[in-house]
Coordinates of C-alpha atoms in Angstrom, one line a residue:
M1 CA -32.4 -129.5 78.8
D2 CA -32.7 -128.9 75.0
L3 CA -30.1 -127.3 72.7
Q4 CA -32.1 -124.2 72.2
V5 CA -32.1 -123.4 75.9
L6 CA -28.3 -123.9 75.9
R7 CA -28.1 -121.4 73.0
F8 CA -30.0 -118.9 75.2
F9 CA -27.7 -119.6 78.1
R10 CA -24.6 -118.9 75.8
E11 CA -26.1 -115.7 74.5
V12 CA -26.8 -114.3 78.0
A13 CA -23.4 -115.6 79.2
D14 CA -21.7 -113.7 76.3
G15 CA -23.2 -110.4 77.6
A16 CA -26.7 -110.1 76.1
T17 CA -29.5 -109.0 78.4
V18 CA -32.3 -111.4 79.2
T19 CA -34.8 -108.9 77.7
D20 CA -33.0 -108.7 74.3
T21 CA -32.4 -112.4 74.2
A22 CA -36.0 -113.1 74.9
A23 CA -37.1 -110.6 72.2
R24 CA -34.9 -112.3 69.6
A25 CA -36.2 -115.7 70.6
H26 CA -39.9 -114.5 70.6
L27 CA -40.2 -115.4 74.2
T28 CA -41.4 -113.5 77.2
Q29 CA -38.7 -112.4 79.6
P30 CA -40.2 -114.5 82.5
A31 CA -40.2 -117.6 80.2
L32 CA -36.5 -117.2 79.4
S33 CA -35.7 -116.5 83.1
R34 CA -37.4 -119.8 84.0
A35 CA -35.4 -121.6 81.4
L36 CA -32.2 -120.3 82.8
R37 CA -33.2 -121.3 86.3
R38 CA -33.9 -124.8 85.0
I39 CA -30.3 -125.0 83.7
E40 CA -29.0 -123.9 87.1
H41 CA -31.3 -126.5 88.8
E42 CA -29.9 -129.3 86.6
A43 CA -26.3 -128.1 87.1
G44 CA -26.8 -127.9 90.8
A45 CA -25.2 -124.5 91.1
E46 CA -25.8 -120.8 90.7
L47 CA -24.5 -120.0 87.2
F48 CA -25.4 -116.3 87.1
R49 CA -25.3 -113.2 89.4
R50 CA -27.1 -110.0 88.5
S51 CA -25.1 -106.9 87.8
G52 CA -27.4 -104.0 86.7
R53 CA -29.4 -105.1 83.7
V54 CA -27.1 -108.0 82.8
L55 CA -26.3 -111.3 84.3
R56 CA -22.6 -112.2 85.0
L57 CA -21.3 -115.7 85.1
T58 CA -20.2 -117.1 88.5
P59 CA -17.1 -119.3 88.6
A60 CA -19.4 -122.3 88.2
G61 CA -21.0 -120.6 85.2
H62 CA -17.7 -120.0 83.5
A63 CA -16.8 -123.7 83.9
F64 CA -20.2 -124.8 82.6
K65 CA -20.1 -122.4 79.6
M66 CA -16.8 -124.0 78.3
H67 CA -18.6 -127.3 78.0
V68 CA -21.8 -125.7 76.6
D69 CA -19.6 -124.1 73.8
D70 CA -18.1 -127.4 73.0
V71 CA -21.5 -129.1 72.9
L72 CA -23.1 -126.5 70.6
D73 CA -20.0 -126.3 68.4
H74 CA -19.9 -130.0 67.9
Y75 CA -23.6 -130.2 67.2
D76 CA -23.4 -127.4 64.6
Q77 CA -20.4 -129.1 63.0
G78 CA -22.4 -132.3 62.8
L79 CA -25.3 -130.5 61.1
R80 CA -22.9 -128.9 58.7
A81 CA -21.3 -132.3 57.9
V82 CA -24.7 -133.7 57.0
E83 CA -25.5 -130.7 54.9
E84 CA -22.3 -131.1 53.0
I85 CA -23.1 -134.7 52.2
V86 CA -26.7 -134.2 51.3
A87 CA -26.2 -131.0 49.2
P88 CA -22.5 -130.2 48.9
E89 CA -23.1 -127.3 46.5
T90 CA -25.1 -125.4 49.1
G91 CA -22.6 -125.7 51.9
L92 CA -21.0 -123.1 54.1
V93 CA -17.3 -121.9 53.7
Q94 CA -16.0 -120.4 56.9
L95 CA -13.2 -118.0 55.8
A96 CA -11.1 -115.5 57.7
F97 CA -8.6 -113.1 56.1
L98 CA -6.3 -110.2 56.7
R99 CA -8.2 -106.9 56.7
T100 CA -6.3 -105.4 53.7
F101 CA -7.4 -108.3 51.5
G102 CA -11.1 -107.4 52.0
T103 CA -11.0 -104.6 49.3
W104 CA -9.7 -106.7 46.4
L105 CA -8.5 -110.3 46.8
V106 CA -11.3 -111.8 48.9
P107 CA -14.2 -110.3 46.9
A108 CA -12.5 -111.4 43.6
V109 CA -12.0 -115.0 44.6
I110 CA -15.5 -115.3 46.2
S111 CA -17.2 -113.8 43.2
S112 CA -15.4 -116.1 40.7
F113 CA -16.2 -119.1 43.0
L114 CA -19.9 -118.2 43.1
E115 CA -20.0 -118.2 39.3
L116 CA -19.2 -121.9 39.5
W117 CA -21.1 -122.7 42.8
P118 CA -23.9 -120.2 43.0
R119 CA -25.6 -121.8 46.0
A120 CA -22.5 -121.7 48.2
R121 CA -22.6 -119.6 51.3
F122 CA -19.7 -117.8 53.1
E123 CA -19.1 -116.8 56.7
L124 CA -16.5 -114.2 56.7
R125 CA -14.2 -112.8 59.5
Q126 CA -11.4 -110.2 59.3
H127 CA -8.5 -110.0 61.7
G128 CA -4.8 -109.3 62.1
E129 CA -2.3 -112.2 61.7
A130 CA -2.3 -113.5 65.3
L131 CA -6.1 -113.8 65.5
L132 CA -6.2 -115.6 62.1
V133 CA -4.1 -118.4 63.6
D134 CA -6.5 -118.6 66.5
E135 CA -9.4 -119.0 64.0
L136 CA -7.9 -122.1 62.6
V137 CA -6.6 -123.6 65.8
D138 CA -10.0 -123.1 67.5
G139 CA -11.9 -124.5 64.5
T140 CA -13.8 -121.3 64.0
S141 CA -12.7 -121.0 60.4
D142 CA -11.9 -123.6 57.8
L143 CA -9.5 -121.4 55.8
V144 CA -7.6 -118.2 56.3
I145 CA -5.9 -115.9 53.8
T146 CA -2.9 -114.1 55.3
S147 CA 0.3 -112.4 54.3
R148 CA 2.9 -114.9 55.4
D149 CA 3.4 -118.4 56.7
P150 CA 2.4 -118.3 60.4
G151 CA 5.1 -120.9 61.1
N152 CA 2.7 -122.9 63.3
P153 CA 3.1 -126.7 63.3
Q154 CA -0.6 -127.1 63.7
L155 CA -1.3 -125.4 60.3
V156 CA -0.5 -125.9 56.7
W157 CA 0.3 -122.8 54.6
E158 CA 0.7 -122.5 50.9
R159 CA 1.7 -119.4 49.0
V160 CA -1.0 -118.0 46.7
L161 CA 0.7 -115.1 45.2
V162 CA 3.4 -112.4 45.8
E163 CA 2.2 -108.8 46.2
P164 CA 4.6 -106.0 45.3
L165 CA 5.2 -103.2 47.9
R166 CA 5.7 -99.6 47.0
L167 CA 7.4 -96.7 48.7
A168 CA 4.6 -94.4 49.6
V169 CA 5.6 -90.7 49.8
P170 CA 3.7 -87.5 50.4
P171 CA 2.6 -85.5 47.3
N172 CA 5.1 -82.7 48.1
H173 CA 8.0 -85.1 48.7
R174 CA 11.4 -84.5 47.0
L175 CA 10.9 -87.9 45.2
A176 CA 7.4 -87.1 44.1
H177 CA 8.3 -86.5 40.5
R178 CA 9.8 -90.0 40.2
K179 CA 8.2 -93.3 39.4
K180 CA 10.9 -95.4 41.1
A181 CA 13.4 -94.9 43.9
K182 CA 15.9 -96.7 46.0
L183 CA 14.7 -97.5 49.5
A184 CA 18.1 -96.3 50.8
E185 CA 17.2 -92.8 49.5
V186 CA 14.7 -92.4 52.4
A187 CA 17.0 -93.9 55.1
D188 CA 17.1 -90.6 57.1
E189 CA 13.3 -90.0 56.9
S190 CA 10.5 -90.8 59.3
F191 CA 8.7 -94.1 58.7
I192 CA 5.1 -94.9 59.3
T193 CA 4.4 -98.6 60.0
L194 CA 2.0 -101.1 61.4
R195 CA 2.5 -102.1 65.1
Q196 CA 4.7 -104.9 66.2
G197 CA 3.1 -108.3 65.5
Y198 CA 2.0 -107.5 62.0
A199 CA 3.8 -109.2 59.1
L200 CA 4.1 -105.9 57.1
R201 CA 5.9 -104.3 60.0
E202 CA 8.5 -107.2 60.1
T203 CA 8.8 -107.0 56.3
T204 CA 9.4 -103.3 56.4
E205 CA 12.2 -103.7 59.0
L206 CA 13.8 -106.5 57.0
L207 CA 13.8 -104.6 53.7
C208 CA 15.2 -101.5 55.3
A209 CA 18.0 -103.6 56.9
E210 CA 18.7 -105.1 53.5
A211 CA 19.0 -101.5 52.1
G212 CA 21.5 -100.7 54.8
F213 CA 19.6 -98.9 57.5
A214 CA 17.2 -99.2 60.4
P215 CA 14.0 -97.2 59.9
H216 CA 13.2 -94.3 62.3
I217 CA 9.6 -95.1 63.1
C218 CA 7.6 -92.1 64.1
Y219 CA 4.0 -93.4 63.8
E220 CA 2.4 -96.8 64.2
A221 CA -1.2 -98.0 63.4
D222 CA -3.3 -101.1 63.0
E223 CA -4.6 -100.5 59.5
V224 CA -2.9 -100.0 56.1
A225 CA -5.4 -97.4 55.2
T226 CA -4.4 -95.4 58.2
L227 CA -0.8 -95.6 57.2
R228 CA -1.6 -94.3 53.8
G229 CA -3.6 -91.4 55.3
L230 CA -0.7 -90.5 57.5
V231 CA 1.7 -90.5 54.5
T232 CA -0.8 -88.3 52.6
A233 CA -0.8 -85.9 55.6
R234 CA 3.0 -85.5 55.1
L235 CA 3.9 -87.2 58.4
G236 CA 6.4 -89.6 56.9
V237 CA 7.0 -92.4 54.3
S238 CA 6.0 -96.0 54.3
L239 CA 6.2 -99.3 52.5
L240 CA 2.7 -100.3 51.4
P241 CA 0.8 -102.3 48.8
L242 CA -1.1 -100.2 46.3
P243 CA -4.7 -99.3 47.3
Q244 CA -6.8 -102.0 45.7
T245 CA -10.3 -100.4 45.7
A246 CA -12.1 -97.9 43.5
T247 CA -13.7 -96.5 46.6
F248 CA -10.5 -95.6 48.4
P249 CA -11.2 -92.2 50.0
P250 CA -9.6 -89.2 48.4
S251 CA -7.1 -87.0 50.2
P252 CA -8.6 -84.0 51.9
T253 CA -6.1 -81.9 49.9
G254 CA -6.9 -83.7 46.7
H255 CA -3.4 -85.0 46.5
P256 CA -3.0 -88.5 47.7
A257 CA 0.2 -90.3 48.6
L258 CA 2.3 -91.4 45.7
H259 CA 3.5 -95.0 45.4
L260 CA 7.0 -95.5 43.9
G261 CA 8.6 -98.7 42.7
V262 CA 11.5 -99.8 44.8
T263 CA 14.7 -100.6 42.9
D264 CA 17.4 -101.6 45.4
V265 CA 15.6 -104.4 47.3
R266 CA 13.0 -106.9 46.3
A267 CA 10.0 -105.1 47.9
E268 CA 7.1 -107.6 48.1
R269 CA 5.1 -109.7 50.6
D270 CA 3.8 -113.2 50.4
I271 CA 0.0 -113.8 50.4
G272 CA -1.0 -117.4 51.3
M273 CA -3.8 -119.6 52.5
A274 CA -3.7 -121.7 55.6
W275 CA -5.7 -124.5 57.1
A276 CA -5.5 -126.9 60.0
A277 CA -3.1 -129.8 59.6
G278 CA -4.7 -133.2 60.0
R279 CA -8.2 -131.8 59.8
T280 CA -10.2 -132.8 56.8
L281 CA -11.9 -129.8 55.2
P282 CA -15.6 -130.0 54.4
P283 CA -16.1 -130.7 50.7
L284 CA -17.1 -127.2 49.6
S285 CA -14.3 -125.6 51.6
E286 CA -11.8 -128.0 50.0
T287 CA -13.2 -127.0 46.6
F288 CA -12.9 -123.3 47.5
R289 CA -9.3 -123.9 48.6
R290 CA -8.4 -125.4 45.3
H291 CA -10.2 -122.6 43.5
V292 CA -8.2 -119.9 45.4
L293 CA -4.9 -121.5 44.7
A294 CA -5.7 -121.8 41.0
T295 CA -7.3 -118.4 40.4
A296 CA -5.9 -115.9 42.9
P297 CA -2.6 -115.3 41.0
L298 CA -4.8 -113.8 38.2
T299 CA -6.2 -111.1 40.5
L300 CA -3.3 -108.7 40.6
P301 CA -4.1 -105.6 38.6
G302 CA -2.2 -104.5 35.5
D303 CA -0.7 -101.4 37.2
Y304 CA 1.6 -103.7 39.2
A305 CA 3.6 -104.4 36.0
G306 CA 7.0 -103.0 35.8

């Protein structure tokens, strides 16, 4: 049994059809089917059962796949380790990050890093906070950029920068003519937040409590861009970072949400980088880690001043 056949097995086990897998591998469908049957013969058990056009894992197949994943992951890590030694400047950095950082922070630090290490490659993933922790614990990513310390003893977290938050209000809001406001001034209004489990949701509730009230939450979502759109649609107010992209879609009415400075509480959120404790980072990933910690504080735009 060779490793390529195991990769075919994993692809089919993850839901791909035999036809599509064979086409990608430039094999005939019968040839791939024979390869999968050889695996079953060596395992001494039926690993798949047909369900329509796809094959589903049997209980024995699920047990076998766990070990196949380990074998292939360890093999790929070994190849990567050799690559890092032979040609460290051409290595791969596996990076995961919070979705909101994909429009400004992550592109900025990668771009500046590639100016120094132009042959470096990146494998990028975007998630919410909970899945970012899984990326590190499972070894899927070397580094993650997230909005707070996950508080996980298996991880090391270091603050990179502090991002201000603004009070986002609709364009027709009674405070729309102001540049700054107290958070307490919207204590009786409807709030739009991320769902439970997101750091920004927790930060919003803590800041409102500090301002002397519990927010009345009328809408929840999974993306900051959605929150901003709901505010623009005059459905409530929210605590948000400024939109950090020149391509941010305009309001359908031509009047986007306004972002006011908050004066009665320290409205901000931590942005940090985490990695697995006790696990030595590949050389290029370690170089990138140091680069981010040194350069990311320079990425906040000038309109955050004041």
